[in-house]
Short mmCIF file of C-alpha atoms in Angstrom, two decimals:
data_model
loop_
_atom_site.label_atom_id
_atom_site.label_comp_id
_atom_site.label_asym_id
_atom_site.label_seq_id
_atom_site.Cartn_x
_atom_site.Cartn_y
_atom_site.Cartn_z
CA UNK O 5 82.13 95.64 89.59
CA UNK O 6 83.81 95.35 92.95
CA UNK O 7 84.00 98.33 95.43
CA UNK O 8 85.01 99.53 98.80
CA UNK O 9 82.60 102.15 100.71
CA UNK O 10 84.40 103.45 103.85
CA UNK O 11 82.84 105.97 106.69
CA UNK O 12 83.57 109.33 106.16
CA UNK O 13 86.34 110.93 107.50
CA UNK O 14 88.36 112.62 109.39
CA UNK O 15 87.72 111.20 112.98
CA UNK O 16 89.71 113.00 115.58
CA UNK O 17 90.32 110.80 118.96
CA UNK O 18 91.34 111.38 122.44
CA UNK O 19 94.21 109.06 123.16
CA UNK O 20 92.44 105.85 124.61
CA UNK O 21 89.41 106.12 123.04
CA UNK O 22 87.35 103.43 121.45
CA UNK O 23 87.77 103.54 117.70
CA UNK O 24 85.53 101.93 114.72
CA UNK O 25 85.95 102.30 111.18
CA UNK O 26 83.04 101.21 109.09
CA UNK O 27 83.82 99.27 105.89
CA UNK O 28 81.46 97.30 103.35
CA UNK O 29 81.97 96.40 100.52
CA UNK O 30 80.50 94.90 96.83
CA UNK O 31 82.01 91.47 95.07
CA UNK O 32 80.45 88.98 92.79
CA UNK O 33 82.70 86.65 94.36
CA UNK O 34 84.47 85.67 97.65
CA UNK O 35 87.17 88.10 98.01
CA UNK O 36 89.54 88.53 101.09
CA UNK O 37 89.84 91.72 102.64
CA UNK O 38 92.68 94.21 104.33
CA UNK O 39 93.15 96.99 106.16
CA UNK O 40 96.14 98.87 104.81
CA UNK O 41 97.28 101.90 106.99
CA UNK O 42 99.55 104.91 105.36
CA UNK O 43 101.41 107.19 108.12
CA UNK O 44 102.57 110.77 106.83
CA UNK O 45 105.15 110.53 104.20
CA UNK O 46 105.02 106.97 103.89
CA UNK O 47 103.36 104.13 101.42
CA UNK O 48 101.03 101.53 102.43
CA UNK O 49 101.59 98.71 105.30
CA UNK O 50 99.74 96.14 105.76
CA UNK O 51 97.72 96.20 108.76
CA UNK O 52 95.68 92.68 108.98
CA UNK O 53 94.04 90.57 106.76
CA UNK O 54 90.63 87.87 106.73
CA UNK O 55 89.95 85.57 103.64
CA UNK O 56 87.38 84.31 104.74
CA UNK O 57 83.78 84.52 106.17
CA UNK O 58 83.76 84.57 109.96
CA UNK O 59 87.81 85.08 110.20
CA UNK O 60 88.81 87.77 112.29
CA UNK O 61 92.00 89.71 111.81
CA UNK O 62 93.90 91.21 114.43
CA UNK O 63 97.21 92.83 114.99
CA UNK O 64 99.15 95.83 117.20
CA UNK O 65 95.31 95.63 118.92
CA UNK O 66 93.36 96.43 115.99
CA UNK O 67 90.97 93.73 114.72
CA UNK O 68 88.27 93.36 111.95
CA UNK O 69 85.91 90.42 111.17
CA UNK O 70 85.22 89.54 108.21
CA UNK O 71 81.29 89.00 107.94
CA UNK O 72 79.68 88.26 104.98
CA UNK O 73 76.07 88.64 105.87
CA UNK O 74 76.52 91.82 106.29
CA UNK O 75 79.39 92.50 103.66
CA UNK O 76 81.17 94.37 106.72
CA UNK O 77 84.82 94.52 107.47
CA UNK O 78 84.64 97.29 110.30
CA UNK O 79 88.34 97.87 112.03
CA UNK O 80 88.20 98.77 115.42
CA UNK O 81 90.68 98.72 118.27
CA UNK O 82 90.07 99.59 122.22
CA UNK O 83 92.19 101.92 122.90
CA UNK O 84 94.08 104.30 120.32
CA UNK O 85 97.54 106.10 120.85
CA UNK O 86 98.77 109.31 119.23
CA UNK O 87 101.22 106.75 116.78
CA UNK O 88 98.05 105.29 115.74
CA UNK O 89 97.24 108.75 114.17
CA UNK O 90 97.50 107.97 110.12
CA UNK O 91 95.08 107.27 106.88
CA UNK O 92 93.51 103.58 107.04
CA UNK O 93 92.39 101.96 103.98
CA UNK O 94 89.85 99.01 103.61
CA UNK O 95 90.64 96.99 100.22
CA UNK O 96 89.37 94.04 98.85
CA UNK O 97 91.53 91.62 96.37
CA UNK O 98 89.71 89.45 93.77
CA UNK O 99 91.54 87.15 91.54
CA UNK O 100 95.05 89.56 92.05
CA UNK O 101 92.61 92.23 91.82
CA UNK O 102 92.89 94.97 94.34
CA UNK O 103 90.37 97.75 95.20
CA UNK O 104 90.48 100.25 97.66
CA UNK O 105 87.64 102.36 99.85
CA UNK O 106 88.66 106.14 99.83
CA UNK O 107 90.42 106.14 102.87
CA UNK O 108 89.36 107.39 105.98
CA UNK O 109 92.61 109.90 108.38
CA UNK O 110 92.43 109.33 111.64
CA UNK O 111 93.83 112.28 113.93
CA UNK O 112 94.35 110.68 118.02
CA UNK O 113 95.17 113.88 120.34
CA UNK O 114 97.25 113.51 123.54
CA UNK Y 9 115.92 92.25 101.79
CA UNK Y 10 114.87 95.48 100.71
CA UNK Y 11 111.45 94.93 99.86
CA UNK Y 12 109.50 97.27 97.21
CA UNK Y 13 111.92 100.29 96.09
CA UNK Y 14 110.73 103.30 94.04
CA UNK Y 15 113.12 106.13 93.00
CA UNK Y 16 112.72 109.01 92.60
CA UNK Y 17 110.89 110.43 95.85
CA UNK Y 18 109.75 113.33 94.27
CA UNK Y 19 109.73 114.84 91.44
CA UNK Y 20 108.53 117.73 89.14
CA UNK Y 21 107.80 118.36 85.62
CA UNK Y 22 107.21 120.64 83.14
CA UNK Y 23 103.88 120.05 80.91
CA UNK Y 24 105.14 118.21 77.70
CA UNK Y 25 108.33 116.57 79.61
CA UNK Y 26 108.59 112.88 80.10
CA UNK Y 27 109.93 110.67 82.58
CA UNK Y 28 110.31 106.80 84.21
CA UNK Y 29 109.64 106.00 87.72
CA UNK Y 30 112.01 102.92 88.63
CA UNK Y 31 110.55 99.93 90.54
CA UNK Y 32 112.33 97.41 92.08
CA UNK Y 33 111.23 94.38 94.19
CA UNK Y 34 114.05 91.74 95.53
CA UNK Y 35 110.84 89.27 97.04
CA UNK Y 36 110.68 86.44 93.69
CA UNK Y 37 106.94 87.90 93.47
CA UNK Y 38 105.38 87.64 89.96
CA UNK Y 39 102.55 89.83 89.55
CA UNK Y 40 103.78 93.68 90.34
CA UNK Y 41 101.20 96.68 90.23
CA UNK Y 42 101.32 100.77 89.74
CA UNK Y 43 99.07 103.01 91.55
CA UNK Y 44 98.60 106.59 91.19
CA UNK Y 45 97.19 108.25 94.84
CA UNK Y 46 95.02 111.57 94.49
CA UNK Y 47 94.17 113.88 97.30
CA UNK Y 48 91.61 112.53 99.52
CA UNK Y 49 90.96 109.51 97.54
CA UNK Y 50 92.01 105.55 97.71
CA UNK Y 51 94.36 103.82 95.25
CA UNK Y 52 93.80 103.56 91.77
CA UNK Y 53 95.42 100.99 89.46
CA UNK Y 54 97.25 102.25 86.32
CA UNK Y 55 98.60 99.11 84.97
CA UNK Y 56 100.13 96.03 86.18
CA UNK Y 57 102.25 92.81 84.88
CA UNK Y 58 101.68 89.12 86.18
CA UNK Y 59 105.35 88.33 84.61
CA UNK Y 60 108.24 89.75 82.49
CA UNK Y 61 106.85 90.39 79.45
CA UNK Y 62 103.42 90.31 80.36
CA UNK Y 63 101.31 92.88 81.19
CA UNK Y 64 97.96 94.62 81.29
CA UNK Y 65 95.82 97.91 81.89
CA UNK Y 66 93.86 99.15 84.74
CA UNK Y 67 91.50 101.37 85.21
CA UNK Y 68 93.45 104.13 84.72
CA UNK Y 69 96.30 103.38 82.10
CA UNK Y 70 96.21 106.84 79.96
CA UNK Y 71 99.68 108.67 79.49
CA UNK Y 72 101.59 106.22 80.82
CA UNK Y 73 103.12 102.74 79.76
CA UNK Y 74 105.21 100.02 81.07
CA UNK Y 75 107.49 97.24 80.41
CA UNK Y 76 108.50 94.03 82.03
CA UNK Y 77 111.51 92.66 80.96
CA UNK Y 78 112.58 91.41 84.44
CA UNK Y 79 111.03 89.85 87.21
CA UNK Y 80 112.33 92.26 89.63
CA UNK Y 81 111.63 95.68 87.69
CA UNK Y 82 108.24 96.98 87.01
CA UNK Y 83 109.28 100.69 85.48
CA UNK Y 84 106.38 103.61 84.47
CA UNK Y 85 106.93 105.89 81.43
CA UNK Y 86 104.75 109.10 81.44
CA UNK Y 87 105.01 110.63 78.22
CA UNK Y 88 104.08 114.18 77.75
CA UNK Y 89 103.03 115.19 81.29
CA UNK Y 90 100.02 116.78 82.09
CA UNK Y 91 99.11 118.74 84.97
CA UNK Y 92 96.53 115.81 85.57
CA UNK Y 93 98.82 113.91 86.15
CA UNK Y 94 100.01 115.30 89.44
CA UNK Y 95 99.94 112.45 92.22
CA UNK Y 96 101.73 110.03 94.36
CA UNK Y 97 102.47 107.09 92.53
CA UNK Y 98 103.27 103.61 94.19
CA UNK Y 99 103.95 100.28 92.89
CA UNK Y 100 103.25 97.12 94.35
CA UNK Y 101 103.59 93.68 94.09
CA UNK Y 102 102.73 90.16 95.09
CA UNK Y 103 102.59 86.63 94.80
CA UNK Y 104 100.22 84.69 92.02
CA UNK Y 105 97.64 83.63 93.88
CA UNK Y 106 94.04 85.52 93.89
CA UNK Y 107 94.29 86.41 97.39
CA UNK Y 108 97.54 87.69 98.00
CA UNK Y 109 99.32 90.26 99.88
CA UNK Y 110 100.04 93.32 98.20
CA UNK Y 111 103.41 94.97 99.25
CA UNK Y 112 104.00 98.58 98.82
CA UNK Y 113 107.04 100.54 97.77
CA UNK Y 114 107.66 104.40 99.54
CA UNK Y 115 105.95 106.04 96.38
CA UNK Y 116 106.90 108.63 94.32
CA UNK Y 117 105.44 111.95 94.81
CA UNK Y 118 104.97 113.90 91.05
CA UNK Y 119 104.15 117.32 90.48
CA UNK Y 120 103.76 118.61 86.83
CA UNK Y 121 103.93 122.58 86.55
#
């Protein structure tokens, strides 16, 4: 079936530090992928979104591109804040179908 | 426009006591989804509906149900809690097409004792 493998976490940060989250993932088919992020005490956002190959998605200065050759969806951004500091999910969604990686909490120190 | 709402926050239950978690969505969106959240680990689906009085299993649909009998209300019954079934729960829901956002209620944060 489909499924989500994220990088292990936690990766702690220095505020403006480089910051990449690895993400692959497993379909039979062509799904389009997401980056959901979770702060404390909160539910899931929606951080950006590609569906499909070659489409890059980008917003508050994170970005991902979706590449199928690889079956990567790797979020990065240039330069992290302390507000950036939260759990990020990669997900894939299949015919309604939605499956998550494990999560991966990112910690950014002042 | 309110979005995805979930009452209660949190909760806690007694093994053998049963309960609904309420969810609401004011966006017109057809399909709507539950999720339970355990520590340290992604989302997994419980059930979910693709219209009133339609719905479906997930992966993980034991000890609960649900009914749709609106398009706006998705609500989970857990019957005779277990301690296993300690989590955060959210519901979702979206729009009927294969690739669709998913929009996320606060989630409801369960502890059975």
């Amino acid at each position: 079936g489909d499924s989500v493998t994220q990088m292990e976490g936690p990766v702690t940060l220095s505020e403006e530090a480089f910051l990449t989250i690895n993400c692959t993932y497993t379909a039979t088919g062509y799904p389009s992928l997401f980056w959901y992020v979770q702060y404390p005490g909160e539910g899931l956002q929606l951080l950006l979104k590609a569906t499909k190959a070659d489409d890059k998605g980008s917003n508050k200065g994170f970005e991902a591109t979706y590449r199928k050759e690889t079956t990567s969806f790797h979020l990065e951004k240039g330069s992290v804040q302390v507000s950036d500091s939260a759990v990020y999910f990669c997900a894939l969604i299949f015919y309604g179908k939605l499956t998550f990686g494990q999560g991966t909490i990112l910690t950014v120190h002042p | 426009n309110a979005g995805v709402t979930q009452t209660p926050k949190f909760r806690i239950l007694k093994i053998g006591q049963s309960m609904t978690l309420q969810c609401t969505q004011d966006m017109n969106h057809n399909y709507m989804y539950w999720y339970r959240q355990d520590p340290g680990m992604g989302l997994k689906l419980i059930y979910y509906s693709v219209g009133a009085g339609i719905t479906d299993k997930g992966e993980v649909p034991n000890g609960y149900n649900v009914s749709r009998s609106t398009t706006e209300d998705f609500p989970l019954r857990l019957e005779l809690a277990a301690p296993s079934q300690t989590s955060v729960y959210f519901c979702a829901s979206s729009f009927p097409t294969g690739g669709d956002t998913q929009y996320f209620g606060p989630g409801t944060r369960l502890t059975v004792l």
